[in-house]
Amino acid sequence: MSLLEVKNLSVEFHTQEGITRAVNGASFTVNPGQTVGLVGESGSGKSVSAFSVMGLIPNPPGKIVSGEILFNGKDILKMNEAQMRKLRGNDISMIFQEPMTSLNPVFKVGEQIAESLILHKGMNAKEALEKAIELMDQVGIPNPKSRALAYPHELSGGQKQRIMIAMAIACDPKLLICDEPTTALDVTIQKQVLDLIFGLQQEYNMGVLFITHDLAVIADIADEVVVMYKSNIVERNSVKSIFNSPSHPYSKGLLACRPGLESNPKRLLTVSDFMDKEGNELKVSDERKKPFTKTYDYSGDKNPILLEVKNLKTYFPVKAGFFRRTIGHIKAVDDVSFQLRKGRTLGLVGESGCGKTTLGRTILRLVEPTEGSVYYQGQDVTGLEAKELQALRSKMQIIFQDPYSSLNPRMTIEQIIVEPMKIHKVGVSDNERVDLAKQLMEKVGLLTSHLSRYPHQFSGGQRQRIAIARALALKPEFIICDESVSALDVSVQAQVLNLLLDLQDEFDLTYIFISHDLSVVNFISDEVGVMYQGKIVEHAVASEVYNNPQMGYTRNLLSAIPKGIPKS
Amino acid sequence: MKKESLWGEALKKIVKDKISLFSLIVVLVYTIIAILVSLGVIVGDWHQTVGPNYAPPSSDFIFGTDFLGRDVFKKVIYGVQVAMSVGFISSMISIPIGVVLGATAGYFGGVVDEIIVWFYTTFSSIPTIMLLISISFILEKGITSVYIALGLTTWVHLCRLVRGEVIKHKNRDYVQAVTAIGGGHARKLFRHIIPNVFHVVIINASLQFQVAIKSEVILSYLGLGVQEQPSWGKMINDAKQELTSGYWWQLAFATLAMFLIVLAFNILGDALRDALDPKLKGKES
Amino acid sequence: MQILQYTLRRLLYLLPVIFGVSFVIFILFNVVLGDPTPILLGKNATLKQIEELRHQLGLDRSWLMQYLDVVKSAFTFDFGISWSTKQKISDIIISRAYPSLTLTLPAFVISTTFSILISLFVAYYRGRGIDTFVRVLCIALMSISSLVYILFFQWFFAFHLEWFEISGYEPGFPDFLAYTTLPGIIWIVLSIGPDVRFFRTVMLDEIYQDYVRTARAKGLREVTILLKHVLRNALVPIITYVVIQIPFLILGALLLESFFGIPGLGGVILEAINSSDFPVIKAFAILTSIVYIVFNLITDVLYAVVDPRIKLH
């Protein structure tokens, strides 16, 4: 008998805007000791399916309209709330995506773990706390005894997720549901957390339902993969079959769109290469699939130097004490120097807090540097007066990470794209500027008729295209892409990366591409700089960094990348 | 999907809901009455004796008459103008002060911020009722003092709100993006940040109206309010003597008139908050 | 130790605010108000009498000295003498505070407790009929002038039904209850609307947080989640809201006291307004501001105790 058997599950959401079917007739099973990956892009219904198993679909607006969810043969949809509560946190437990907000901020973490034990195992407070400390030790928290008394905000993101895991396994659950538990974490932390989860799985022979948008994350740990697309399950198969011979065009696209470390086609394949809008399979030409080897000769490069950064430092003061004196500095950017030639892409990689974003913003003087210089075509940007700087801004642009906050929600797309032209007096009339905006919309692959819409009417990928159109409006030579594809689903990410490369070819653009994702940086960059604690610790041609890393830190980063090779 | 600004969507949402639509209509009707009274088109003759003293409501005088035989209906209608003007003019005083100071403090930060924060902390430290009493007591008694007193006490709350919102927005990427395309302070503040925080002003104004209308009653009771005109506050106040003799109608109808508009502003405030707060907009769940 | 340092630094921050408050009051009462002597002495006063009085009141001194007088009174609570009763204002305040507190304190405690219980109840049944009903009732209750409640309740329960005394006061427990119960009930009715509305919003803000989802995933009962996880987080805004009301308890319930003839501080203010007793109103403005500032400080410190995220340095 399966541990979990979901049969023909359909879930609807009834809102003012109408009824949406989030899950449509989904069926899958999880056996004891088995790991099932539930894969799909945001809005595909994968999380809703998982929440249904926990009985945590908010009702209203959610409603399970049909199907059965059998846990150990019993339909949990027929259970009452009291019976459900006995299962939750006891036989079935769950880890969430956001470790930052998923813990109660005003209770000590030890108490929060102990709470489940008191509830389900009938322990008293003292026993439960002892057991909680034991669990914290098991999930790899150093000094568990003292850390048990810490509040969530005193722990790092990775440690918080470990606490969540300790909480989830506290009562020896039979089924563990993981909802994108590593998406918010750095790649090295992701690896540790994944190793932890699957070590525990082996130990306790749990069934694991692992939800992710990134197939590569679960390649070497899942036994079976369920692919969801637009509320439907489109493919269900063993992990090997999915990776080696996917049958549904969406699965094929999903597998192909993630840039690899070894080789990639000139432009990444996307889901739309495999499937048209109606869901019919398309034939992908061999030309499109052909691996492309980048040839970039660092020392023999004849292109002129566009940007030179010399001993750049950006420090933020730390204040403390009774009189709030400055007692030290956070060295966000600490003595960074490099040169970048025209038409090339420098990839900057590093984990959160390494200073890569501050570096990008300091180069553009969105943040003022503490020391050092930035030469753009021989001119020192750090010494420019406001007026000269304003003129230079038309040549240097930036595309931000979060497509939700980088567009003014109260302006139309037309106003957003036309604004930089107005500031820099590009075009003689408003009509001419609107015509230019239309051309830009076509360039970034959007409809010109959408110019009169507002940002909230677009998806994340579309918004990022709008941000690109705005950046291009001034015909810049140099663009900083600050984690510009990190917030996007992998399939959308591939499209935006392709677009950036096409635009680079067409307009001879120079990029600094900032990302925490090494495979993305590898795909798009000519040279790569690895940042750690405000410094560039390794800087070389992309292939060199990946094939022959010099620093231990770089090697750690590389080995933490999910390889996307299914487990045997 | 139609092209629709956040403001347009908000209005549509309010109109779609029956209760908030009703509130909107009440506010509009009261506004029209207030304008007509100000222009002298209607109830200019409220002060004339039209019947016996204390005539109860009847077909002649639907709201009855007061101790001088004046038509209570006309007084209630006249009160609409007083109440709405108190709300409107005090908002017109407090909104510019609150928005300018709040936005300046939030946007520029540093010493400017510290001075403005000190300034509003000072004002908010004097309990509103004491400040209200002091100002209207010191200025000449009358409706102008009520306007000024309410205007000068209510800007503080708005200033704090606007400052908080501006600080939140000035670090958003869309404002950084304006810096990156070469936009200056004025463009960032007026074209980008203020339109994005203005919903706070609108929501606050709808709440301020009802605070102002209620405060007028208290000030009238204290003898610090409207002097030569009828107002709901004065009518309710008159009931102190009238109720024991069974003359309930001034109290009842003034209360009813006030209840309707304050209720409407309360509901509208809530509906505006739900509709205008872009917090939940755009993020797919 | 940390909390002590934090408190000390907050105390230091109070000084500029006290100077500011004194300045506003100085501007209002010493500069804008102008010369009050004609009001005091009547039209037939001689020039000499006016001179003398001005000197007596310190009005012939420089603006700076007059301002410093205001600042000084904020620290010493020496507000001078009432013009109408000729008593020391600080003595008046002390003697009249007791009746005020016998009315407001019990009413405040009961209404706050009630409101928190009701809001917990409606938060549990959020989105259902009873929640909507309470929400609408709160808005409706808030939409009627406080004066109307007082007029109607006094007329109906005291005059018509004769359940309570219409007016008056006797000190000493339980004698005052006969006089303070009805105004106390009115106070509760007046506060319950805005209180429940605020507490409900605060709790609903918390209920949709991720940590509540975690608590549900643990298998906790909805009631436990509400009483333990949600309430503890909601406590931070609730504390601010509640503590900041305390200064107004001391101020007394202005209208209630005047209607029910309770000889409290509210009555002192009313008498002062009616007799143009400027020093008394000025004293109240300063005193209530100082009390407000002090309670603001208490809120900040309590905040730091309740919410571990607030850094003390």
PDB file of C-alpha atoms in Angstrom, chain A residues 305-313 333 335-340 346 348 359-360 362-364 371-376 380-382 396 478 480 512 536:
ATOM      1  CA  ILE A 305      38.739  49.121 -22.523  1.00  0.00           C
ATOM      2  CA  LEU A 306      35.332  50.602 -21.655  1.00  0.00           C
ATOM      3  CA  LEU A 307      35.375  50.400 -17.882  1.00  0.00           C
ATOM      4  CA  GLU A 308      38.172  50.354 -15.394  1.00  0.00           C
ATOM      5  CA  VAL A 309      37.605  50.008 -11.675  1.00  0.00           C
ATOM      6  CA  LYS A 310      40.591  50.897  -9.482  1.00  0.00           C
ATOM      7  CA  ASN A 311      40.856  50.095  -5.768  1.00  0.00           C
ATOM      8  CA  LEU A 312      37.169  50.739  -5.254  1.00  0.00           C
ATOM      9  CA  LYS A 313      35.934  50.685  -1.668  1.00  0.00           C
ATOM     10  CA  VAL A 333      33.193  46.521  -1.416  1.00  0.00           C
ATOM     11  CA  ASP A 335      39.525  47.243  -2.695  1.00  0.00           C
ATOM     12  CA  VAL A 336      38.164  45.936  -5.978  1.00  0.00           C
ATOM     13  CA  SER A 337      39.973  46.484  -9.286  1.00  0.00           C
ATOM     14  CA  PHE A 338      39.246  45.173 -12.785  1.00  0.00           C
ATOM     15  CA  GLN A 339      39.041  46.181 -16.427  1.00  0.00           C
ATOM     16  CA  LEU A 340      36.248  45.409 -18.841  1.00  0.00           C
ATOM     17  CA  LEU A 346      31.847  40.198 -16.923  1.00  0.00           C
ATOM     18  CA  LEU A 348      30.140  38.573 -10.925  1.00  0.00           C
ATOM     19  CA  LEU A 359      29.745  46.938  -6.297  1.00  0.00           C
ATOM     20  CA  GLY A 360      27.345  47.254  -9.227  1.00  0.00           C
ATOM     21  CA  THR A 362      28.791  51.924  -6.708  1.00  0.00           C
ATOM     22  CA  ILE A 363      30.040  51.720 -10.309  1.00  0.00           C
ATOM     23  CA  LEU A 364      26.891  53.560 -11.385  1.00  0.00           C
ATOM     24  CA  GLU A 371      37.532  55.423  -1.924  1.00  0.00           C
ATOM     25  CA  GLY A 372      38.936  54.522  -5.336  1.00  0.00           C
ATOM     26  CA  SER A 373      37.945  55.362  -8.888  1.00  0.00           C
ATOM     27  CA  VAL A 374      35.754  54.120 -11.691  1.00  0.00           C
ATOM     28  CA  TYR A 375      36.935  55.139 -15.165  1.00  0.00           C
ATOM     29  CA  TYR A 376      34.356  54.995 -17.903  1.00  0.00           C
ATOM     30  CA  ASP A 380      36.576  59.171 -13.634  1.00  0.00           C
ATOM     31  CA  VAL A 381      32.934  58.682 -12.698  1.00  0.00           C
ATOM     32  CA  THR A 382      33.553  59.145  -8.981  1.00  0.00           C
ATOM     33  CA  MET A 396      25.299  53.336 -18.330  1.00  0.00           C
ATOM     34  CA  PHE A 478      27.015  49.478 -20.829  1.00  0.00           C
ATOM     35  CA  ILE A 480      24.625  46.173 -15.279  1.00  0.00           C
ATOM     36  CA  ILE A 512      28.279  43.261 -15.965  1.00  0.00           C
ATOM     37  CA  ILE A 536      37.094  39.694  -6.022  1.00  0.00           C
TER      38      ILE A 536
END
